[in-house]
mmCIF file of C-alpha atoms in Angstrom:
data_model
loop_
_atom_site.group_PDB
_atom_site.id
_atom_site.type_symbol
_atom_site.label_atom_id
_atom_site.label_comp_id
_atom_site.label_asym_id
_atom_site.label_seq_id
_atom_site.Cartn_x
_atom_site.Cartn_y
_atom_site.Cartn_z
ATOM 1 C CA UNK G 1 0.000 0.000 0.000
ATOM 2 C CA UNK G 2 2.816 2.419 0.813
ATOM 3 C CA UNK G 3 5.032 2.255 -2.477
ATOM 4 C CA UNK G 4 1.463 3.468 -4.705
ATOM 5 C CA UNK G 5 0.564 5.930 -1.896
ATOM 6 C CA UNK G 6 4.098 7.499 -2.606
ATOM 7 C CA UNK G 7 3.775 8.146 -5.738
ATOM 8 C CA UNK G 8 0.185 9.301 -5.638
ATOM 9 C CA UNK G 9 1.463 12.136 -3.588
ATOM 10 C CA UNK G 10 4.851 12.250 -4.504
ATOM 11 C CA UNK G 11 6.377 15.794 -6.372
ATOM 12 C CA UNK G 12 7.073 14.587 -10.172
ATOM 13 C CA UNK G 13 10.532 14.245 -10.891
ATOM 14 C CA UNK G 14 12.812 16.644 -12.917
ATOM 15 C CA UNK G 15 14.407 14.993 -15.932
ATOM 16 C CA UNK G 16 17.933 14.673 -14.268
ATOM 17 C CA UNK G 17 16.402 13.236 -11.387
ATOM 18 C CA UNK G 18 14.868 10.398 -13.532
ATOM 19 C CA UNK G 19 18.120 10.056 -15.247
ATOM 20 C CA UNK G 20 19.745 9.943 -11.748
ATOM 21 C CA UNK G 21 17.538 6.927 -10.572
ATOM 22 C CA UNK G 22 17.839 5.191 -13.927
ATOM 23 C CA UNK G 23 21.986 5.247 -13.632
ATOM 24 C CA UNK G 24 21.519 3.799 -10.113
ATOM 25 C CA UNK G 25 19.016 1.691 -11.190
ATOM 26 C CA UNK G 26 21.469 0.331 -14.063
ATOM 27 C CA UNK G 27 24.772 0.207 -11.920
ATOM 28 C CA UNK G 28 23.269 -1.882 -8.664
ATOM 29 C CA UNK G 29 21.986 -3.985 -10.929
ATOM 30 C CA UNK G 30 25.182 -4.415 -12.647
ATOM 31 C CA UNK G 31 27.032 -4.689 -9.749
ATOM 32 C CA UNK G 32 25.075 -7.627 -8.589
ATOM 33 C CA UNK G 33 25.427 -9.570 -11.777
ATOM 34 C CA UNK G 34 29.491 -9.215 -11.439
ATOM 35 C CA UNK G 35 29.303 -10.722 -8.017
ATOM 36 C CA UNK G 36 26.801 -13.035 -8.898
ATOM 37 C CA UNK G 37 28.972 -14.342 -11.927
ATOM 38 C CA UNK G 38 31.703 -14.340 -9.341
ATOM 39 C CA UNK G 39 29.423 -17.108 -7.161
ATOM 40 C CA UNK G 40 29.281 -19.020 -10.527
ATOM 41 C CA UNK G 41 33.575 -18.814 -11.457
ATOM 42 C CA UNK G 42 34.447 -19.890 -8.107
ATOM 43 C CA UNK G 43 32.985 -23.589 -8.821
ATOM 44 C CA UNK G 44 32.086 -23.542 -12.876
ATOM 45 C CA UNK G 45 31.937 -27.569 -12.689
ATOM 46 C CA UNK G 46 29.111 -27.512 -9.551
ATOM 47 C CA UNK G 47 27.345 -24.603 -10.934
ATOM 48 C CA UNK G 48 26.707 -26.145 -13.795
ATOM 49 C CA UNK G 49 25.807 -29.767 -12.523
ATOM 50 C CA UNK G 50 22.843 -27.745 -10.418
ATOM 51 C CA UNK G 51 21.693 -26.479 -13.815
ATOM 52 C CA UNK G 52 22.113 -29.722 -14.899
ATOM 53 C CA UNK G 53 19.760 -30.674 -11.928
ATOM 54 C CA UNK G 54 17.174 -27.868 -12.793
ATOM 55 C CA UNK G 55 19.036 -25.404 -10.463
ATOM 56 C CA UNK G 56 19.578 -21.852 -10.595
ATOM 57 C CA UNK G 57 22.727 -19.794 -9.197
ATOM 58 C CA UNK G 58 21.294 -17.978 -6.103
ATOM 59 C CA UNK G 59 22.052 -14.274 -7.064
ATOM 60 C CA UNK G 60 24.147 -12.441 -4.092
ATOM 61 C CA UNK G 61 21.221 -10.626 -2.133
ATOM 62 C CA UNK G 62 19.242 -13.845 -2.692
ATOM 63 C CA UNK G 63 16.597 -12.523 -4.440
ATOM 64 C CA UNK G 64 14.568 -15.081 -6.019
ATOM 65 C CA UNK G 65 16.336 -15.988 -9.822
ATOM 66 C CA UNK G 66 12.835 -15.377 -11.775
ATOM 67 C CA UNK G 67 12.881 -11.604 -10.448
ATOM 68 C CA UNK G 68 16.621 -11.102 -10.143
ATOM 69 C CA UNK G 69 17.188 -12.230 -13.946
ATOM 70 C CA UNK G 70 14.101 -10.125 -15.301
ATOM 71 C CA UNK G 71 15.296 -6.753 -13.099
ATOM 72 C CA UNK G 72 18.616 -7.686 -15.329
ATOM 73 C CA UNK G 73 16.943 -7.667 -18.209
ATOM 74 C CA UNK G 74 15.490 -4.495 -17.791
ATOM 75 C CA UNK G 75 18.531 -3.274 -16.476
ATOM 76 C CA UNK G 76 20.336 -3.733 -19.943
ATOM 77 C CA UNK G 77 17.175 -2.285 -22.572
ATOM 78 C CA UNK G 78 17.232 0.854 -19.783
ATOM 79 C CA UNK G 79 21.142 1.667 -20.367
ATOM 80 C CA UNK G 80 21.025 1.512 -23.678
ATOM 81 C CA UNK G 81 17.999 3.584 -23.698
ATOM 82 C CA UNK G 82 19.410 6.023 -21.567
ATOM 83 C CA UNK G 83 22.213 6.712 -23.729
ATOM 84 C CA UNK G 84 20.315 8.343 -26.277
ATOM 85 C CA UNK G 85 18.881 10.763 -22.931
ATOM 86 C CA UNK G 86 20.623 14.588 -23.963
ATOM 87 C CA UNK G 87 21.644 14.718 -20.358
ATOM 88 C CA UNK G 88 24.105 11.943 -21.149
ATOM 89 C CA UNK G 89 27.501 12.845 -21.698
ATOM 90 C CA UNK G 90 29.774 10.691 -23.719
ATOM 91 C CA UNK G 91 31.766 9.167 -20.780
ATOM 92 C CA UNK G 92 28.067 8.432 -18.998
ATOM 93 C CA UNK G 93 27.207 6.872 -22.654
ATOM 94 C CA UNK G 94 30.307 5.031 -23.093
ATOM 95 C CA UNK G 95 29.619 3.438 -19.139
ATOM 96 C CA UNK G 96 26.009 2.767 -19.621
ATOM 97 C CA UNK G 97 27.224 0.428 -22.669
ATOM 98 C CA UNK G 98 30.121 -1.426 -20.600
ATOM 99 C CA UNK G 99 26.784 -1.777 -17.994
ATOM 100 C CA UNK G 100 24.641 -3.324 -21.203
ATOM 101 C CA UNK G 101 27.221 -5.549 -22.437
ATOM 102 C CA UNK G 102 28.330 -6.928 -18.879
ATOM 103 C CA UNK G 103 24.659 -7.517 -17.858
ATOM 104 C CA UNK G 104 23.917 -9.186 -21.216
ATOM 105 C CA UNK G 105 27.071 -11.748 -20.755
ATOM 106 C CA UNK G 106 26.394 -12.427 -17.391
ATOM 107 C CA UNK G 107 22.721 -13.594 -17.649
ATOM 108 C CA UNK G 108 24.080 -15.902 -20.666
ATOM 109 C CA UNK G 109 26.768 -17.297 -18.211
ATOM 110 C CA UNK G 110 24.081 -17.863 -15.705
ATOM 111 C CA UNK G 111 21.625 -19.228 -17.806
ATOM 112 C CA UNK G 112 18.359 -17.828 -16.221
ATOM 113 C CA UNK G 113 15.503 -18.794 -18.360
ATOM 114 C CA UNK G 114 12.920 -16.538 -17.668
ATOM 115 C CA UNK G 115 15.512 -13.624 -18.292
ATOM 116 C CA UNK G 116 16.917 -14.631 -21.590
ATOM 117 C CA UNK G 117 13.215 -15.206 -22.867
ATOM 118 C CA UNK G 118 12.317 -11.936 -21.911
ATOM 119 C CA UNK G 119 15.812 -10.408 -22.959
ATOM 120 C CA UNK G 120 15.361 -11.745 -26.531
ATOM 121 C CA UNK G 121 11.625 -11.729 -26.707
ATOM 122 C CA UNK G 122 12.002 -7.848 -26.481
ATOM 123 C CA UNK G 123 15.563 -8.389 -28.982
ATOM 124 C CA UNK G 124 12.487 -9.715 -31.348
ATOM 125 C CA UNK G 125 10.246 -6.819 -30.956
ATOM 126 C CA UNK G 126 12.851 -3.737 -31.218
ATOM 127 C CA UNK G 127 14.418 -5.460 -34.597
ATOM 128 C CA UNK G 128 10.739 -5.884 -36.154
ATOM 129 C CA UNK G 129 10.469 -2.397 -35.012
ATOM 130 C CA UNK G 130 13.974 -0.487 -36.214
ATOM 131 C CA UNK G 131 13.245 -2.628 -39.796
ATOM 132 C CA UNK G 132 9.276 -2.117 -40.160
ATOM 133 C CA UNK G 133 8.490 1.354 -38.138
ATOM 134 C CA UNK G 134 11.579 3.033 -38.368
ATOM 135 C CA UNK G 135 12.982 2.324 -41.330
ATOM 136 C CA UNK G 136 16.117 1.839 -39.953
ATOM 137 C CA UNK G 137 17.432 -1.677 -41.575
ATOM 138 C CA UNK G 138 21.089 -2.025 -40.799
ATOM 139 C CA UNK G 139 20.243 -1.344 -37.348
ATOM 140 C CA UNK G 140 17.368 -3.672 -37.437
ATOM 141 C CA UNK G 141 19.632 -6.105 -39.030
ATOM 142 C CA UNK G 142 22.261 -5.984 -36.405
ATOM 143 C CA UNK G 143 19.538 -6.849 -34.497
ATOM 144 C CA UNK G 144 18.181 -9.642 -35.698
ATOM 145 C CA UNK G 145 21.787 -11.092 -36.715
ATOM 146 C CA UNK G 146 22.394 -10.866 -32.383
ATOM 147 C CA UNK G 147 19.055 -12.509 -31.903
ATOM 148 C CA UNK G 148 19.948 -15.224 -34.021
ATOM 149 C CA UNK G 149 23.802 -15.814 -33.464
ATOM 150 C CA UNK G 150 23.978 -15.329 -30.309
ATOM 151 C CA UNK G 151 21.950 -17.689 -28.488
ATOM 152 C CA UNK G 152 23.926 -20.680 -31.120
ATOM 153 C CA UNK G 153 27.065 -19.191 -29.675
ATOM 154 C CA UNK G 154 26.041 -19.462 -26.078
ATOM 155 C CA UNK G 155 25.374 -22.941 -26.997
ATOM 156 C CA UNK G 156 28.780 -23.998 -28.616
ATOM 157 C CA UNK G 157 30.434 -21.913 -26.144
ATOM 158 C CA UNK G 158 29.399 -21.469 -22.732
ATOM 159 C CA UNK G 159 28.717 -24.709 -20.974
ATOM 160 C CA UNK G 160 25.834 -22.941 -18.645
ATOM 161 C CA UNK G 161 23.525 -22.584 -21.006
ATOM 162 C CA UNK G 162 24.061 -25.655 -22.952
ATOM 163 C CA UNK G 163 22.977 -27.445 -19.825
ATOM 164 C CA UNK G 164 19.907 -25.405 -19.309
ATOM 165 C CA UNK G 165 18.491 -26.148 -23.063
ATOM 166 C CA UNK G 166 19.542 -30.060 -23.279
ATOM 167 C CA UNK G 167 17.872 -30.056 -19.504
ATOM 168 C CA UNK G 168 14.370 -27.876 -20.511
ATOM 169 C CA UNK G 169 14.139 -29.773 -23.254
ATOM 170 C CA UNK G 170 14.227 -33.257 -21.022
ATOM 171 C CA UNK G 171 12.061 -31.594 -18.868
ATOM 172 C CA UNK G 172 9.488 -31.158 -21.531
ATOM 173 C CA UNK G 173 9.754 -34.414 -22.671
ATOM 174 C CA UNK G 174 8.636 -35.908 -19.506
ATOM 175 C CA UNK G 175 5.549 -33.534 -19.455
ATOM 176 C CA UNK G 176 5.148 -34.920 -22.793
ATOM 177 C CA UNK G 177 5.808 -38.342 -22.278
ATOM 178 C CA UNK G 178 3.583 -38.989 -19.111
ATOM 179 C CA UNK G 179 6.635 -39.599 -16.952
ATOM 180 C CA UNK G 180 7.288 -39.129 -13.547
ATOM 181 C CA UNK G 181 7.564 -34.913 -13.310
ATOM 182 C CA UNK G 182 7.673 -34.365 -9.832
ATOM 183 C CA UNK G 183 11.678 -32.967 -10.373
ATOM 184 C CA UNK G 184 10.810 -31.111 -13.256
ATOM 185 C CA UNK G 185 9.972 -27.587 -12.928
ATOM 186 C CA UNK G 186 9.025 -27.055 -16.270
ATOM 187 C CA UNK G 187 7.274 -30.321 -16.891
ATOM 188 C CA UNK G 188 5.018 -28.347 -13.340
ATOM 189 C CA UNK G 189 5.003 -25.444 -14.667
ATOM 190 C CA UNK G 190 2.966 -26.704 -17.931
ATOM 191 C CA UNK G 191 1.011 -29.307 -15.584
ATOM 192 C CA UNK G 192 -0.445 -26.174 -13.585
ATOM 193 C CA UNK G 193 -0.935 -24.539 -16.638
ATOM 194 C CA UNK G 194 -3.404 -27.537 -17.508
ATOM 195 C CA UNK G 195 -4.934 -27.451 -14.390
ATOM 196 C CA UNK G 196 -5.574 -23.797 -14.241
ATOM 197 C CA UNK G 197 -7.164 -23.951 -17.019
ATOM 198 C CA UNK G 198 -9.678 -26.789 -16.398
ATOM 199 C CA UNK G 199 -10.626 -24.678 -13.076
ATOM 200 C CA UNK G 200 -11.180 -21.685 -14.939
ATOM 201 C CA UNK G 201 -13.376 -22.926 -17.351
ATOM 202 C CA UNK G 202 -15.192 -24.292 -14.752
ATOM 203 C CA UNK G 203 -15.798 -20.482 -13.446
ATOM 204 C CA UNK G 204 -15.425 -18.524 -16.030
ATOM 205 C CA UNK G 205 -16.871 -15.149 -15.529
ATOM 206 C CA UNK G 206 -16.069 -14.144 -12.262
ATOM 207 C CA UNK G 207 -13.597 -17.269 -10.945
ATOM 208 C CA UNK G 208 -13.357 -18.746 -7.617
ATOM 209 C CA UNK G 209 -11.850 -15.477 -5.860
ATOM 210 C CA UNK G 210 -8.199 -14.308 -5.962
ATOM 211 C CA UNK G 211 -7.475 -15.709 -1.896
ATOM 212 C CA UNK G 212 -8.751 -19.043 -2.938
ATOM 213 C CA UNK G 213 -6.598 -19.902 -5.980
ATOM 214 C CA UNK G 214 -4.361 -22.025 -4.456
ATOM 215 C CA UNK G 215 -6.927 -23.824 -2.466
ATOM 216 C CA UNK G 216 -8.792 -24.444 -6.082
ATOM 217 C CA UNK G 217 -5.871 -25.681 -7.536
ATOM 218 C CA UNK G 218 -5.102 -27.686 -5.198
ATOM 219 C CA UNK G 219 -8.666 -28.789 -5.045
ATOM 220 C CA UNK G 220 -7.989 -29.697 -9.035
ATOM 221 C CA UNK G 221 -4.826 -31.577 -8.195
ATOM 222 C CA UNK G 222 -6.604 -34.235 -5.909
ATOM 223 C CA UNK G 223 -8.646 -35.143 -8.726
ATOM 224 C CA UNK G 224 -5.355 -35.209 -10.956
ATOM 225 C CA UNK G 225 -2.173 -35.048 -10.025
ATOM 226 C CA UNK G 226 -0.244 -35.955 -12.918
ATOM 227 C CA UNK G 227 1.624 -38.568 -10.914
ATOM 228 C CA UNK G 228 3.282 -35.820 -8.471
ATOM 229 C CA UNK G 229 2.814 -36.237 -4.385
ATOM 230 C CA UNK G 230 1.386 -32.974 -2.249
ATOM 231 C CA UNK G 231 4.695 -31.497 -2.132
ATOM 232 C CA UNK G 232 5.530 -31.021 -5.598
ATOM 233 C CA UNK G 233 2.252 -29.470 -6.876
ATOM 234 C CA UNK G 234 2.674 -26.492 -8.691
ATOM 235 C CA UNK G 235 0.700 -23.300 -8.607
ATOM 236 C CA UNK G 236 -0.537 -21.071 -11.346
ATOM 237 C CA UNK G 237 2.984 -20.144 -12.664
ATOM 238 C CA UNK G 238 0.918 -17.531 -14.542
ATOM 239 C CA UNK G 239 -0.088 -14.411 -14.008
ATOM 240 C CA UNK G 240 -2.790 -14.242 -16.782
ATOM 241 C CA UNK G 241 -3.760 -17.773 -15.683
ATOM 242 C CA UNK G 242 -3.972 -16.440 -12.203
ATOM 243 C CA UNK G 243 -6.499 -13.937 -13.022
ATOM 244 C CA UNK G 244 -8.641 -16.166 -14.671
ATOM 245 C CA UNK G 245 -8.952 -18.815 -12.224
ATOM 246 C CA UNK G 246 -9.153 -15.736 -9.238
ATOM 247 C CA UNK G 247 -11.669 -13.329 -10.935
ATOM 248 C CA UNK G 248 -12.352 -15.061 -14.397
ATOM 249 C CA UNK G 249 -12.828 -12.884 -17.642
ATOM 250 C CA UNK G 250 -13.668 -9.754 -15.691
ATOM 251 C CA UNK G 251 -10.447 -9.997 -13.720
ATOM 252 C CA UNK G 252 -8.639 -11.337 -16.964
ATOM 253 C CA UNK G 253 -10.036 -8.036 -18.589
ATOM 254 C CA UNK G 254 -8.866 -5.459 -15.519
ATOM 255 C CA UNK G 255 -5.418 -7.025 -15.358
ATOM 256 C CA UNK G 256 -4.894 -6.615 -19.283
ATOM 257 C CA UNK G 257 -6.228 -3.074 -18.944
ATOM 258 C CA UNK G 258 -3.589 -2.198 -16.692
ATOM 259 C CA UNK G 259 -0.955 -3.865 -19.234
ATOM 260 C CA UNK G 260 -2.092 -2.547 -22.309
ATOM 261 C CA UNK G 261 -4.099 0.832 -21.788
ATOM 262 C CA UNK G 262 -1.509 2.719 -21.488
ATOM 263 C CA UNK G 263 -0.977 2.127 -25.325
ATOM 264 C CA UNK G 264 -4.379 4.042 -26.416
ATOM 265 C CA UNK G 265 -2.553 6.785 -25.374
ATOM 266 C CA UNK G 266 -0.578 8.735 -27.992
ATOM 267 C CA UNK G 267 2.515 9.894 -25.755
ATOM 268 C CA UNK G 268 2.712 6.756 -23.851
ATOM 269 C CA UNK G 269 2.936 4.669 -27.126
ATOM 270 C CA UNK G 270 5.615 6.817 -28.118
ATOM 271 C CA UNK G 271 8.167 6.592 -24.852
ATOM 272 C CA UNK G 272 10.589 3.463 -25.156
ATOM 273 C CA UNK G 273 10.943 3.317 -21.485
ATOM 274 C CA UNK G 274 6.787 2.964 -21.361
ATOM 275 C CA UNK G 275 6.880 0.310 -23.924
ATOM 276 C CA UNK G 276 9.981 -2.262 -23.376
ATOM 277 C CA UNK G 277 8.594 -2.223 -19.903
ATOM 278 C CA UNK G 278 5.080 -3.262 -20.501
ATOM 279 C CA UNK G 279 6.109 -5.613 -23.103
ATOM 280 C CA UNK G 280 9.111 -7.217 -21.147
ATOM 281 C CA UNK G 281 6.553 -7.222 -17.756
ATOM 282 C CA UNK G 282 4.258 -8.885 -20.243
ATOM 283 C CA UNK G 283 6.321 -11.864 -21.884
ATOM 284 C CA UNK G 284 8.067 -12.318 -17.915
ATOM 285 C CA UNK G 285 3.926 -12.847 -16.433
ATOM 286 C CA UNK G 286 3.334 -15.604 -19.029
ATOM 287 C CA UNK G 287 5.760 -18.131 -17.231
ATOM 288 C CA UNK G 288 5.187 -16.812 -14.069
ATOM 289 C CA UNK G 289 3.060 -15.293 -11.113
ATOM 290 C CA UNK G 290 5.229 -12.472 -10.442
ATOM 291 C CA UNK G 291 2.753 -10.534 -8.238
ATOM 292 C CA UNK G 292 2.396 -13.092 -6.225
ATOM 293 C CA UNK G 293 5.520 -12.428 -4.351
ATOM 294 C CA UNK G 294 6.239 -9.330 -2.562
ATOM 295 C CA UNK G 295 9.405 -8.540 -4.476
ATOM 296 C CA UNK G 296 7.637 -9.535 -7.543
ATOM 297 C CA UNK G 297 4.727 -6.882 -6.834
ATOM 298 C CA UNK G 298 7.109 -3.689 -5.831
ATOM 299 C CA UNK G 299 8.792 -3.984 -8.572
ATOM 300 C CA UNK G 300 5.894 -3.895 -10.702
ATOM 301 C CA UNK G 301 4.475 -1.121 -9.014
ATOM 302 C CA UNK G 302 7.687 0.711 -8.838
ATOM 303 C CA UNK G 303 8.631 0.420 -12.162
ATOM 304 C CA UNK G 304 4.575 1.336 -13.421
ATOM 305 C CA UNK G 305 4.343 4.175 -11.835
ATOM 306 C CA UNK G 306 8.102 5.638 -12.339
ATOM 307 C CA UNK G 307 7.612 5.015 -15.825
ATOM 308 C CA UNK G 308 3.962 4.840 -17.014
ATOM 309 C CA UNK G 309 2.444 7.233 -14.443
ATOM 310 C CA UNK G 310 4.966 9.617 -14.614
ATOM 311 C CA UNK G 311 4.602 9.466 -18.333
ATOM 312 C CA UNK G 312 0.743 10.658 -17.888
ATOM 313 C CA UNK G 313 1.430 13.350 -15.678
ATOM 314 C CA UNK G 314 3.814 14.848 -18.106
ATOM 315 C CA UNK G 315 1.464 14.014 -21.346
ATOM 316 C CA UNK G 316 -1.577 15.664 -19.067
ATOM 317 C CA UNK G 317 0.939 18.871 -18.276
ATOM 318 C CA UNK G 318 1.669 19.087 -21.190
ATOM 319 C CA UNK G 319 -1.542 19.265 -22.542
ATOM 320 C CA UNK G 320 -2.720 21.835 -19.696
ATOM 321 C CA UNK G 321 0.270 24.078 -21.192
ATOM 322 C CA UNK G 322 -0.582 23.649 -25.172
ATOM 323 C CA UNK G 323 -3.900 24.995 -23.830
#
């Protein structure tokens, strides 16, 4: 309640001070993939049979990896945003890069799914955009020939992450398969998906109530378990799915209004900081229900209203002004 209240009443930010928040923003979280990576170098052979195992590399602070690796992500689209910013001076530019290109390595070294899907779904969506909006093809290009080469690169090259696609895609197969998948997170993750889904057509206009989605799921889970004891039932792993079992269409409806109104309006659709964060926020909620943990939900609400509603207020000044 206190981190919306603050910036309902907060004094909007001058343009340096943004920039100010975004540097700090960029730098901690470079700093914490460097000493993450250095938790990885000190034992390359372990750290890689746990991702053998399913496993992530517990980042320093021991935030949770889902919400560590997409706060990276953002990190990197935000410093190479920022260096376009006027306020930047070439030595700020020039540091914001080394920030990108660290962050980027690092989350290939550490082989965080969720990250790298977001990192290259929005990779997908700024080369469609430099090449079909902009008109700027070599760029766009580029782009695409990173989005493509890269990841076969990683593969070849960095043992990491060709342990984390030989083991998701053995994880799969179980799902797949019918085999046992009680080790498996994403063999879970697509067995809650299934059962999420058979509760929410069950209610589909108004669901069972957000406090009792676990209880429904679990509910679902005695009827079919998919082979898995108590312990190793999965929740939604969905925040879309989430909604729709907890408050079905209608609360389906409000949560995509949230995500996707802000691009009816003009200015909004025209800030990069507004958009990479929706769309990131939007591809990281399909594999998981990030506002379901605390750390999950501030820094959704953080990053909303930093970016979107302090986008509005200056779209609505500005409009006051022009008048």
């Amino acid at each position: 309640m206190v981190v919306p209240l603050a910036f309902a009443v907060a004094v909007p930010l001058s343009a340096r001070q943004k920039f100010g928040i975004g540097l700090l923003y960029v730098g901690l979280a470079t700093l914490l993939s460097i000493t993450t990576l250095r938790g990885y170098l000190v034992d390359p052979e372990e750290a890689n049979r746990m991702i053998n195992m399913g496993h992530n590399i517990p980042a320093t602070t021991g935030i949770f990896h889902i919400h560590f690796s997409i706060m990276l992500a953002l990190a990197f689209f935000f410093a190479l945003l920022m260096r376009s910013s006027p306020i930047a001076i070439p030595a700020t530019r020039w540091l914001l890069l080394g920030c990108a290109l660290v962050i980027f390595i690092v989350m290939h070294v550490l082989a965080y799914r969720t990250g790298l899907l977001v990192l290259y779904a929005m990779l997908l969506f700024d080369a469609i955009s430099l090449v079909v909006l902009q008109r700027r093809f070599l760029l766009g290009l580029f782009t695409l020939l990173i989005l493509v080469g890269f990841p076969l690169v990683a593969y070849h090259s960095l043992d990491s992450v060709k342990e984390r696609v030989d083991t998701t895609i053995y994880d799969i197969e179980h799902y797949q398969t019918q085999q046992d998948i009680s080790d498996f997170s994403a063999s879970k993750r697509l067995a809650a998906w299934e059962t999420a889904l058979l509760i929410a057509r069950e209610h589909p206009i108004l669901g069972v109530g957000m406090a009792d989605v676990d209880k429904a799921m679990l509910y679902q889970y005695a009827y079919y378990n998919f082979g898995m004891k108590p312990k190793n039932w999965a929740m939604t792993h969905n925040q879309y799915l989430e909604y729709a079992v907890g408050g079905g269409v209608v609360g389906l409806l409000l949560w995509l209004l949230v995500l996707f109104a802000p691009y009816l309006q003009p200015p909004l659709r025209r800030n990069p900081y507004v958009i990479h964060f929706l769309l990131m926020m939007s591809v990281a909620n399909l594999v998981d229900s990030l506002l379901q943990m605390q750390i999950g939900f501030n820094m959704f609400v953080f990053l909303y209203g930093f970016l979107v509603v302090s986008a509005e207020r200056e779209a609505r000044h500005t409009a006051v002004s022009a008048a």
